[in-house]
PDB file of C-alpha atoms and ligand atoms in Angstrom:
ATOM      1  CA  UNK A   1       4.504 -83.932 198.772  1.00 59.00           C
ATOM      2  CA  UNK A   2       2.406 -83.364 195.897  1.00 82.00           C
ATOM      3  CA  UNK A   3       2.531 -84.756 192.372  1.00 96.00           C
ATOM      4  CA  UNK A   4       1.726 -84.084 189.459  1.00 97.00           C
ATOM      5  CA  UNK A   5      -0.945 -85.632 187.835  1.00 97.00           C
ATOM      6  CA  UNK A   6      -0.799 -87.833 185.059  1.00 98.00           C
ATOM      7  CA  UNK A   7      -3.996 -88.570 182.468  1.00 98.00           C
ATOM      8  CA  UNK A   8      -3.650 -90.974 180.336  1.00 98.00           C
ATOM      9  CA  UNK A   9      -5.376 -92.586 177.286  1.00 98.00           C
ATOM     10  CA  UNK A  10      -4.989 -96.248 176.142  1.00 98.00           C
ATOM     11  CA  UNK A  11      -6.265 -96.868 172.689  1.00 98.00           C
ATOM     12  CA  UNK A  12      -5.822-100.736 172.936  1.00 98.00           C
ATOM     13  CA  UNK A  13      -6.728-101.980 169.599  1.00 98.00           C
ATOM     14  CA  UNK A  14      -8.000 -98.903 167.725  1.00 98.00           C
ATOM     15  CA  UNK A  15      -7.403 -96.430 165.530  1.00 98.00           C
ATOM     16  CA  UNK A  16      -6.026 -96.505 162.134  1.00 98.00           C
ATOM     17  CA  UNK A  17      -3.544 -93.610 161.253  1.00 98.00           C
ATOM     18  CA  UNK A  18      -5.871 -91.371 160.254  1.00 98.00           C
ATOM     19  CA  UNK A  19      -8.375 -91.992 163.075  1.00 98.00           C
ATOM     20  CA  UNK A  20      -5.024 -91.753 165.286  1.00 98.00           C
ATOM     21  CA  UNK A  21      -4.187 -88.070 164.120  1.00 98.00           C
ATOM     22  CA  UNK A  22      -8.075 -86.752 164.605  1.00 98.00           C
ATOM     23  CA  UNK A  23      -8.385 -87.941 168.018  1.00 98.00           C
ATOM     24  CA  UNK A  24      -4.883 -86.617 168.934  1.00 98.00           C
ATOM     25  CA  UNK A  25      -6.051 -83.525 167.259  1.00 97.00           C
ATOM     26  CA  UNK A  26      -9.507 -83.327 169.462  1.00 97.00           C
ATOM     27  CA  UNK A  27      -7.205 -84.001 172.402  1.00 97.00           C
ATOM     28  CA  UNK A  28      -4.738 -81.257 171.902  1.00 96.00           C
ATOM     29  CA  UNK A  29      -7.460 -79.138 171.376  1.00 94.00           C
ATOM     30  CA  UNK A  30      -9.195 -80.030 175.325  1.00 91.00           C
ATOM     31  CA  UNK A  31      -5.622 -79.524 176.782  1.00 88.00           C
ATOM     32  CA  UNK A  32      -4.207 -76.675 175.353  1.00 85.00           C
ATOM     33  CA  UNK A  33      -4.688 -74.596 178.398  1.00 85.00           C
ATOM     34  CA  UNK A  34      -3.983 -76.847 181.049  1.00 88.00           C
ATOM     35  CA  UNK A  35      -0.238 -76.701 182.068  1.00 89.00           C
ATOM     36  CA  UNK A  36      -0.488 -78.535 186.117  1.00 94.00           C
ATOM     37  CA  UNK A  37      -0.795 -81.925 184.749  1.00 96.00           C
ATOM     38  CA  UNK A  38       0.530 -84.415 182.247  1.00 97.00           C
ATOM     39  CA  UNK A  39      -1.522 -86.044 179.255  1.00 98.00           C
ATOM     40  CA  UNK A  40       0.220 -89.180 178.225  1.00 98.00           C
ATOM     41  CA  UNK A  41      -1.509 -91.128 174.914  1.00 98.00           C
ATOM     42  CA  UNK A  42      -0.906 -94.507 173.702  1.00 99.00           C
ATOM     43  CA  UNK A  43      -2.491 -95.357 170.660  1.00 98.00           C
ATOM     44  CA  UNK A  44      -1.541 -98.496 168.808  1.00 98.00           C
ATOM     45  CA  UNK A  45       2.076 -99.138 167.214  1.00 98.00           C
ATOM     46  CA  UNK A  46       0.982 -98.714 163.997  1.00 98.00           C
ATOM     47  CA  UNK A  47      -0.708 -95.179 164.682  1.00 98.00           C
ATOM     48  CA  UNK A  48       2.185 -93.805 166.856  1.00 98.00           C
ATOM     49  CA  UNK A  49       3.649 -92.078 163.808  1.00 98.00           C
ATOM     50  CA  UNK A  50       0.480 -90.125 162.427  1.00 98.00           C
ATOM     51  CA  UNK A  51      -0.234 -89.274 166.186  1.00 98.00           C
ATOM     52  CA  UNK A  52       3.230 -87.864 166.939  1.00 98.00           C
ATOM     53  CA  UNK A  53       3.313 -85.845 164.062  1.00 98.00           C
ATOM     54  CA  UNK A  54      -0.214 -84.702 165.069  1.00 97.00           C
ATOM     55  CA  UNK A  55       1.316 -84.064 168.813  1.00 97.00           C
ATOM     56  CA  UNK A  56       4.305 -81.714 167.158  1.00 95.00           C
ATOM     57  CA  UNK A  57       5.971 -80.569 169.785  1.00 93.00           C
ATOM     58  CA  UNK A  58       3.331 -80.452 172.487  1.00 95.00           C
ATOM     59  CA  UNK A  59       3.992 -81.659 175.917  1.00 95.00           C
ATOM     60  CA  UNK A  60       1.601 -84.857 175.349  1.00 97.00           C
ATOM     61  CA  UNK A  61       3.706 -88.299 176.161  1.00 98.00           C
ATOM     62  CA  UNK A  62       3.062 -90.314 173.584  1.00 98.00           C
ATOM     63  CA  UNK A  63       3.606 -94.436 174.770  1.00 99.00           C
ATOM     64  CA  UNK A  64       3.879 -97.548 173.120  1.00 99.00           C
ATOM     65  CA  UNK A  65       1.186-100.431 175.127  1.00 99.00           C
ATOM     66  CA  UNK A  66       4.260-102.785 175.054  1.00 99.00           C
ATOM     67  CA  UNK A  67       7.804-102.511 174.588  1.00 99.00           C
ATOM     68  CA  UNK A  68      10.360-105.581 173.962  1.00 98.00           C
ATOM     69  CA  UNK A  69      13.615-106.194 176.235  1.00 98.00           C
ATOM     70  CA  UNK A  70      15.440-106.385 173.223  1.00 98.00           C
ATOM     71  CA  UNK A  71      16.725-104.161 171.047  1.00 98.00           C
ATOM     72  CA  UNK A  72      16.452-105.749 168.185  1.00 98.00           C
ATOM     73  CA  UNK A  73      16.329-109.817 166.568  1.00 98.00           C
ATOM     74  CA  UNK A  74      14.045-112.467 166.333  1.00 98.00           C
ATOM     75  CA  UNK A  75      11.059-111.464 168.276  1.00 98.00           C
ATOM     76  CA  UNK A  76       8.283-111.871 165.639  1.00 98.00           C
ATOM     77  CA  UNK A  77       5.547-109.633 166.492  1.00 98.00           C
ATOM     78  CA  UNK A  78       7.210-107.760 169.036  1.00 98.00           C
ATOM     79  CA  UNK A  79       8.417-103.628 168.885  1.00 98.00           C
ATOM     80  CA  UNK A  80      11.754-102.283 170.404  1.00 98.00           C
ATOM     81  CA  UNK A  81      12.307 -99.553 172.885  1.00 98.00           C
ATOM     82  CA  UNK A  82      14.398 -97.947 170.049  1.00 98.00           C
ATOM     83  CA  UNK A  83      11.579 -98.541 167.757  1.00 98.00           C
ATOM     84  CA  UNK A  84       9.028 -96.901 169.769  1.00 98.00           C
ATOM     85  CA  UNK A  85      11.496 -93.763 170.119  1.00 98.00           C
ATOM     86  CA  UNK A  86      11.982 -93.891 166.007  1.00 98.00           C
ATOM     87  CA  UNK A  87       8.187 -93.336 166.141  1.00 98.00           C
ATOM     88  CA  UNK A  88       7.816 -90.601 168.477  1.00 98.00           C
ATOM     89  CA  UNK A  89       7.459 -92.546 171.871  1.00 98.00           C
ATOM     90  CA  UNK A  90       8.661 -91.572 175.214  1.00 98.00           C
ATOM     91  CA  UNK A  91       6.807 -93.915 177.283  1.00 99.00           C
ATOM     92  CA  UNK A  92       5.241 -97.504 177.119  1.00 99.00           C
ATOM     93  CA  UNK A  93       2.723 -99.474 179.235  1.00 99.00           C
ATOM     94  CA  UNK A  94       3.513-103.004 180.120  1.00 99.00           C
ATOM     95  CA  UNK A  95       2.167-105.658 181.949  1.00 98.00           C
ATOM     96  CA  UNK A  96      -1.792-104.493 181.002  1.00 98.00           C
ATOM     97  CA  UNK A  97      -4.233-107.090 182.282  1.00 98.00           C
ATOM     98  CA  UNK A  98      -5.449-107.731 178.465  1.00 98.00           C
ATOM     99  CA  UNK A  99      -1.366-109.336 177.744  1.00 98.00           C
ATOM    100  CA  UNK A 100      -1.527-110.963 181.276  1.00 98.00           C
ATOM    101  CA  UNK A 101      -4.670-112.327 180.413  1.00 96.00           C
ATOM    102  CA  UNK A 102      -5.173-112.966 176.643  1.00 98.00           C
ATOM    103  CA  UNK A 103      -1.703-113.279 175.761  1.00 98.00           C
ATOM    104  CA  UNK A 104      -0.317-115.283 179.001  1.00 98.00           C
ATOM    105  CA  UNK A 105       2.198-112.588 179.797  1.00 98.00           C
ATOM    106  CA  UNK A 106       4.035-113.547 183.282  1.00 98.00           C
ATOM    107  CA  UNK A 107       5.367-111.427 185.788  1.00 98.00           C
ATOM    108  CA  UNK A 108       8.824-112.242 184.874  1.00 98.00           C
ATOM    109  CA  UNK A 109       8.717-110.924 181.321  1.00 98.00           C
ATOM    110  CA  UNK A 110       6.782-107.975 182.210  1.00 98.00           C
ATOM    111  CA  UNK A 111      10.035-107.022 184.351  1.00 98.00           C
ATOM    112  CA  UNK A 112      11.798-108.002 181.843  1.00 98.00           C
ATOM    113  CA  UNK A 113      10.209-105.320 179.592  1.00 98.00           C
ATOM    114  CA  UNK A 114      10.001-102.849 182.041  1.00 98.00           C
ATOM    115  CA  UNK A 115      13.807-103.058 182.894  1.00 98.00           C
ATOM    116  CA  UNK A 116      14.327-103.103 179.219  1.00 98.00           C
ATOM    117  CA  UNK A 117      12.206 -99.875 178.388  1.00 98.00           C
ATOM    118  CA  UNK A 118      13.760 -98.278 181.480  1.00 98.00           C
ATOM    119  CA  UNK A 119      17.601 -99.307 179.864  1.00 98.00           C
ATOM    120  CA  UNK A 120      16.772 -97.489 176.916  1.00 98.00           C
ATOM    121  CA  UNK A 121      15.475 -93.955 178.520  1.00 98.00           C
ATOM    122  CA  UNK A 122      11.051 -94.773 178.280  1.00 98.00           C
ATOM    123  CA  UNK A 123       8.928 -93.245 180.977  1.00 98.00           C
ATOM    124  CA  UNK A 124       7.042 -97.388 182.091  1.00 99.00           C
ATOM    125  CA  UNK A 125       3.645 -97.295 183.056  1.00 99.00           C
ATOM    126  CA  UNK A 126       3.062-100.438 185.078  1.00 99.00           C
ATOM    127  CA  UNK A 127      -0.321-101.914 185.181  1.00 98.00           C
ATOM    128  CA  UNK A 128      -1.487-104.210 187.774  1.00 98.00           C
ATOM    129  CA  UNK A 129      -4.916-105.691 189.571  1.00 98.00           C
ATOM    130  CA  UNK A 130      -6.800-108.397 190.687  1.00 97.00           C
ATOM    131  CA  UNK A 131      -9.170-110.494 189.072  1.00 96.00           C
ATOM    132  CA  UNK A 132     -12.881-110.597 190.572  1.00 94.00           C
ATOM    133  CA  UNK A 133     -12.384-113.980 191.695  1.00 94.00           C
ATOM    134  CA  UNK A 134      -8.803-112.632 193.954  1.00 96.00           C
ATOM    135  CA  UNK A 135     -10.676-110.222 195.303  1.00 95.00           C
ATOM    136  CA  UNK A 136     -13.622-112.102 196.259  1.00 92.00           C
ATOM    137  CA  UNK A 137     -10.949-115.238 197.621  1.00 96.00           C
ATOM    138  CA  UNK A 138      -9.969-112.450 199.854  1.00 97.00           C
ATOM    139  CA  UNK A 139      -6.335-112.240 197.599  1.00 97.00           C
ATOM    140  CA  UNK A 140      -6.363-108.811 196.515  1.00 98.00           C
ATOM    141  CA  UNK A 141      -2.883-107.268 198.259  1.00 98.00           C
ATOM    142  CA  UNK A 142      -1.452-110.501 198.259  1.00 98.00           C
ATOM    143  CA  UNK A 143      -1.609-110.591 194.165  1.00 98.00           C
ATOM    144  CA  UNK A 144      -0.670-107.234 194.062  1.00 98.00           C
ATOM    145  CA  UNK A 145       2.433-107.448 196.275  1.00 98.00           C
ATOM    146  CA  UNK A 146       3.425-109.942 194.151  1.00 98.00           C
ATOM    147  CA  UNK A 147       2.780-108.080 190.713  1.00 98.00           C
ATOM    148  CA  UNK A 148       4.520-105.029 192.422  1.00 98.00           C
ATOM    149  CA  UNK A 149       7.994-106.902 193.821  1.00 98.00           C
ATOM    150  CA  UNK A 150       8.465-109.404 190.477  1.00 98.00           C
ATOM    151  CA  UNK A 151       7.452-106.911 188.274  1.00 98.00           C
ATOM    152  CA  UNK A 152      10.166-103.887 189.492  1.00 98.00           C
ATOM    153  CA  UNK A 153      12.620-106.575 190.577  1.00 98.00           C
ATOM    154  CA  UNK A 154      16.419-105.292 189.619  1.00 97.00           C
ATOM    155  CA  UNK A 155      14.690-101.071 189.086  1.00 98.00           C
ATOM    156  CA  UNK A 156      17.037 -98.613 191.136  1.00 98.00           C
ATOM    157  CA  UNK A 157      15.656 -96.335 193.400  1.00 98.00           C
ATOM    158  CA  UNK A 158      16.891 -93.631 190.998  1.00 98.00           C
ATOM    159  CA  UNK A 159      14.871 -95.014 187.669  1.00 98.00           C
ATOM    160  CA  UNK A 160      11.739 -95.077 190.004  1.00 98.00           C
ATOM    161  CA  UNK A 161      11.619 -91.327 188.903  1.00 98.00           C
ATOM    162  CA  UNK A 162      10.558 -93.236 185.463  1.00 98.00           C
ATOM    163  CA  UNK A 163       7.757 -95.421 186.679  1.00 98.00           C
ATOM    164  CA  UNK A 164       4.165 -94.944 187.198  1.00 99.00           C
ATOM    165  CA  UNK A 165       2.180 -97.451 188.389  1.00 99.00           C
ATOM    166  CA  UNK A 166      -1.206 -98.297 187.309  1.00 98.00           C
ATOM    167  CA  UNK A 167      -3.861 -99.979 189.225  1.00 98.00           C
ATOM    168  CA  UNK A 168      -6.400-101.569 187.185  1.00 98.00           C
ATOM    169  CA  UNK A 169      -8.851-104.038 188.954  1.00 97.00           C
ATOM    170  CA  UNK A 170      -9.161-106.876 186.153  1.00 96.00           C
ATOM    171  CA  UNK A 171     -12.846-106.782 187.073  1.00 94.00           C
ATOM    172  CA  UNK A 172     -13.330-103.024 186.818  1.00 93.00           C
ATOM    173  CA  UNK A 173     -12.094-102.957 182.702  1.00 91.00           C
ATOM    174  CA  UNK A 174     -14.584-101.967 180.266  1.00 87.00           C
ATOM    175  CA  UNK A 175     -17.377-103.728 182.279  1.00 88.00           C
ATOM    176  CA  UNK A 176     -19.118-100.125 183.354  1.00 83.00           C
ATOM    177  CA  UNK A 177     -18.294-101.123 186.934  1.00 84.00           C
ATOM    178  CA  UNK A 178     -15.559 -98.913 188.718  1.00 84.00           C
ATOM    179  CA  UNK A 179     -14.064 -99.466 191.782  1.00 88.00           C
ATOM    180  CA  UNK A 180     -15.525 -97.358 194.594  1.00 94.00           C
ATOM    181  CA  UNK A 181     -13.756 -94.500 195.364  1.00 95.00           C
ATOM    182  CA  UNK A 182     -12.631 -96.088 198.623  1.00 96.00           C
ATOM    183  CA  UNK A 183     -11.090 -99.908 197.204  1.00 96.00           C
ATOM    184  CA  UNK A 184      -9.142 -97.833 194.982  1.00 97.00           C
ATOM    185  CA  UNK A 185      -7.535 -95.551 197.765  1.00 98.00           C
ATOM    186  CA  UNK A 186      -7.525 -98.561 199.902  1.00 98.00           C
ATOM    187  CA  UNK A 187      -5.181-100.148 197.106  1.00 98.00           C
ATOM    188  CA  UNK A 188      -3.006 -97.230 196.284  1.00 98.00           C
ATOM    189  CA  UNK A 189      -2.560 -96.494 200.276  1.00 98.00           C
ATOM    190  CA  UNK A 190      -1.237-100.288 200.149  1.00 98.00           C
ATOM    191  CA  UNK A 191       0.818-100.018 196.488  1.00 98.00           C
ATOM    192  CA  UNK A 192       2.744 -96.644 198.403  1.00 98.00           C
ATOM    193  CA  UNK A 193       3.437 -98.138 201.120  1.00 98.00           C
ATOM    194  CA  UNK A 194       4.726-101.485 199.563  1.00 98.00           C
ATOM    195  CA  UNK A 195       7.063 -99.154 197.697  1.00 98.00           C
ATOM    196  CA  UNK A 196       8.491 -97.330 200.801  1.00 98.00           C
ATOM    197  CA  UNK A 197       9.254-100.839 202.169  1.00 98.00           C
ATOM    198  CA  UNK A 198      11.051-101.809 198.845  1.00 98.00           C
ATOM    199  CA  UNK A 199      12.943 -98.535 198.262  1.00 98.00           C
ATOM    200  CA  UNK A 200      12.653 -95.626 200.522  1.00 97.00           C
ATOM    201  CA  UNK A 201       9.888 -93.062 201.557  1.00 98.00           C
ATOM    202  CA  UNK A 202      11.502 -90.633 199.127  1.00 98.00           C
ATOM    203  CA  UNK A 203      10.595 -93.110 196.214  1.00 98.00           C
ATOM    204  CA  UNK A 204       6.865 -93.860 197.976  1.00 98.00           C
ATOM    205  CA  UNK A 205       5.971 -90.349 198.118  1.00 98.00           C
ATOM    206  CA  UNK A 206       7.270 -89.131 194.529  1.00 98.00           C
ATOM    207  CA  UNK A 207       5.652 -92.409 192.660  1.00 98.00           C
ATOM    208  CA  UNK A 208       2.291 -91.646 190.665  1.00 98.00           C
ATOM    209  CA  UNK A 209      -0.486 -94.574 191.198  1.00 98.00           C
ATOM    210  CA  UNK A 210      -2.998 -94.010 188.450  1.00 98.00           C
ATOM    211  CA  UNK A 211      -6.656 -96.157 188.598  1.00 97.00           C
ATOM    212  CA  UNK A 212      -8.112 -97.613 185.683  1.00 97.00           C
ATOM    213  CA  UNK A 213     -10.860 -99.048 184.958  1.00 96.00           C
ATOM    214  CA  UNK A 214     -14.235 -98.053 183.395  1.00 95.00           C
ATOM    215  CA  UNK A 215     -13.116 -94.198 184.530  1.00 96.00           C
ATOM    216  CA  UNK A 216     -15.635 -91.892 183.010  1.00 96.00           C
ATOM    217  CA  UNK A 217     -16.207 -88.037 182.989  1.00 97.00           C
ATOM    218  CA  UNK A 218     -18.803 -89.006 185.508  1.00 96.00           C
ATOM    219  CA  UNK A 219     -16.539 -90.591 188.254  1.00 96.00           C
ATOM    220  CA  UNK A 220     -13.192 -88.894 187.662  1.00 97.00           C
ATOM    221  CA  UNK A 221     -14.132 -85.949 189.987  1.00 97.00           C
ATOM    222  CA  UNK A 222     -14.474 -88.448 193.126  1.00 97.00           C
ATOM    223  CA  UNK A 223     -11.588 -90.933 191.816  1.00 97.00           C
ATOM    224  CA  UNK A 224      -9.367 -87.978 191.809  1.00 97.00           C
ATOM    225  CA  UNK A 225     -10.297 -86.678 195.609  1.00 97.00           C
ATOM    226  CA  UNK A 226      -8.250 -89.336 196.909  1.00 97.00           C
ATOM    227  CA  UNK A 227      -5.222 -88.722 198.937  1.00 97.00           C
ATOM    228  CA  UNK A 228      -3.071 -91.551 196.721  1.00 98.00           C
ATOM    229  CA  UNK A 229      -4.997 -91.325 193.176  1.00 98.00           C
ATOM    230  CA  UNK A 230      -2.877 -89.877 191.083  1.00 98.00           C
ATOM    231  CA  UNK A 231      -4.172 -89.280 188.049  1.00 98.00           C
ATOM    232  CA  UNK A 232      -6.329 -91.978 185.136  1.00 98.00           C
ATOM    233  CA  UNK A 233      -5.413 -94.648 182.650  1.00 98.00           C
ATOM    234  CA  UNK A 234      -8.666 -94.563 180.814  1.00 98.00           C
ATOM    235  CA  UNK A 235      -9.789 -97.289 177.989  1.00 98.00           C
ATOM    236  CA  UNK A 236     -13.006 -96.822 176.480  1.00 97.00           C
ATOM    237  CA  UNK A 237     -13.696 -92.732 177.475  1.00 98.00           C
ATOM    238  CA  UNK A 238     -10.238 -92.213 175.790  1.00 98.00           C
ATOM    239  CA  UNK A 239     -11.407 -92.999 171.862  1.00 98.00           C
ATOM    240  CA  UNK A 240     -13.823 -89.868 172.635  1.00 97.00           C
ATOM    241  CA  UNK A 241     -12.262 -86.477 172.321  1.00 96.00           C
ATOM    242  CA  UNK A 242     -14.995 -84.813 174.209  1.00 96.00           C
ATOM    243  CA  UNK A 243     -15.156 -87.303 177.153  1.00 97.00           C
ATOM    244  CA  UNK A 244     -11.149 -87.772 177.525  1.00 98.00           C
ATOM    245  CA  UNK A 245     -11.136 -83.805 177.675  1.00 97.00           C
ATOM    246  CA  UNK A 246     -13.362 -83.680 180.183  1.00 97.00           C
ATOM    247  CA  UNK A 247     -11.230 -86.088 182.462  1.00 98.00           C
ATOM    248  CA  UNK A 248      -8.701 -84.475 181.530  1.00 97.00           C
ATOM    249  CA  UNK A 249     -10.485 -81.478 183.188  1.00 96.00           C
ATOM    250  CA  UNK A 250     -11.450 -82.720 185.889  1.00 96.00           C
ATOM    251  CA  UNK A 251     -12.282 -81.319 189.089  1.00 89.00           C
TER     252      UNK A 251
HETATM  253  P1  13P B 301     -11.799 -98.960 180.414  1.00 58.71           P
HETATM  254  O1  13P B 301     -11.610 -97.517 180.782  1.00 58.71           O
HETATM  255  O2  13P B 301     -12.443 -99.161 179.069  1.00 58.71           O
HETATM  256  O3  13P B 301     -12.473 -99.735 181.506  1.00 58.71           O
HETATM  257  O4  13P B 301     -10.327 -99.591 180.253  1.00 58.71           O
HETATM  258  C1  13P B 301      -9.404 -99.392 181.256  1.00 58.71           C
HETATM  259  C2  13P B 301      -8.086 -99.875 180.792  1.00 58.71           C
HETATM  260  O5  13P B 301      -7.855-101.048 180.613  1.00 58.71           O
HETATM  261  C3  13P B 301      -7.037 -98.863 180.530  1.00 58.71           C
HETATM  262  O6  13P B 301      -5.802 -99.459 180.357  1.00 58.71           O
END
C-alpha cells in the first residue's frame, strides 16, 4: 500500500510573527509545484496566526507543538485544541522528547492530549524515541512499545486515519548525528508491526512513521529509501527555507 508522504517542519522555540510569515513564505515558494506529498509546519503558538495567514489557502498543515485535553479553564500556560483551530491549526505534535524531557511530560498526559486533540477534529503527530543510554542498555523496542501502547491507549481504529507517528531517537536531536538509515527502518519495521498487533493490518499499513532527528538535505535521500520511512519531522534544517525545500524535494 503506499502512502503519502508527509514533511514536516518543527520550529520549537523560534520565530517571532514576522520571522514566522517569511519562512512560511520561502516555504510556499519550494513547494508550490509539488502536489504527491504533504508539508505540515508547526511554528510556535504565538506565530501560528502570521503563518496561517501567510499559508492562505494552500494545502500546508499548519500544527500546534502541543495541544491541551481541555477545552478550556485553568491550565496556565497551556493552548486548547479549539484555540489552535481559532489560529489556523489543523494538526498538533505531542509527546516531543524536549516536553518528555525538559518539561517531565508522562506518557499518560501525552494520551491524554492526543485523545483530546483527536476529540476535537486535529490531525496528532506522535513523537517517540529512546534515549542514548536505552539504546545502549539494549531497551530500545521495549521503551518504544511502551510509548506506542500508553500513548494511543483509548484511539479507535477509525481515528488512526488521524495519527502519524514520529520516531525521534532522543540521541539523534540536534546533535548532527542521525540514525543510520538501517536503526531507523529497523524501528519503523517494529512501530508497524506493533500497530497491526494493537489494531489491525489495515491500520499498520495506512499509518505514516516519520524519522526525526538531525535530518538534513544531505541524508533525506537515503532516510527516505526505506520501505517504512514515511516522510521527516525536521528541527534545525526547517528554520532554513532553502534547506527545508530541498527535503522537501527530495529524491
Ligand atoms: P533536529 O532536526 O534539529 O535534530 O530536530 C529534530 C526534532 O526534534 C524535530 O521534532
Amino acid at each position: 500500500m503506499s502512502r503519502r508522504t508527509l514533511i514536516a517542519g518543527n520550529w520549537k522555540m523560534h520565530t517571532t510573527g514576522a520571522e514566522a510569515q517569511k519562512l512560511a513564505g520561502d516555504i510556499l515558494s519550494s513547494c508550490k509545484n509539488i502536489h504527491d506529498r504533504d508539508v505540515l509546519l508547526a511554528p510556535p503558538f504565538t506565530a501560528l496566526a502570521a503563518a496561517s495567514e501567510k499559508l492562505g489557502d494552500s494545502p500546508v498543515i499548519l500544527a500546534g507543538q502541543n495541544v491541551c485535553w481541555e477545552e478550556q479553564g485553568a491550565f496556565t500556560g497551556e493552548i486548547s485544541p479549539l484555540m489552535l483551530k481559532d489560529q489556523g491549526a489543523t494538526a498538533a505534535i505531542v509527546g516531543h522528547s524536549e516536553r518528555r524531557q525538559i518539561f517531565g511530560e508522562s506518557d499518560e498526559m501525552i494520551n491524554n492530549r492526543l485523545v483530546g486533540g483527536l476529540k476535537h477534529g486535529l490531525m496528532i503527530v506522535l513523537c517517540i524515541g529512546e534515549t542514548l543510554s536505552e539504546r545502549e542498555g539494549g531497551q530500545t523496542f521495549t521503551v518504544l512499545e511502551k510509548q506506542v501502547r500508553e500513548g494511543l491507549a483509548r484511539v479507535s481504529a477509525e481515528d488512526m486515519a488521524r495519527v502519524v507517528i514520529a520516531y525521534e531517537p532522543v540521541w539523534a536531536i540536534g546533535t548532527g548525528k542521525t540514525a543510520t538509515t538501517e536503526q531507523a527502518q529497523e524501528a519503523h519495521g517494529f512501530i508497524r508491526k506493533l500497530i497491526e498487533e494493537l489494531y489491525e493490518k489495515g491500520v499498520a499499513e495506512q499509518l505514516r512513521i516519520l524519522y526525526g532527528g538531525s535530518v538534513k538535505p544531505a541524508n533525506v535521500d537515503d532516510l527516505m529509501s526505506q520501505p517504512d520511512i514515511d516522510g521527516a519531522l525536521v528541527g534545525g534544517a526547517a528554520l532554513d527555507g532553502e534547506s527545508f525545500g530541498r527535503i522537501i524535494n527530495y529524491q
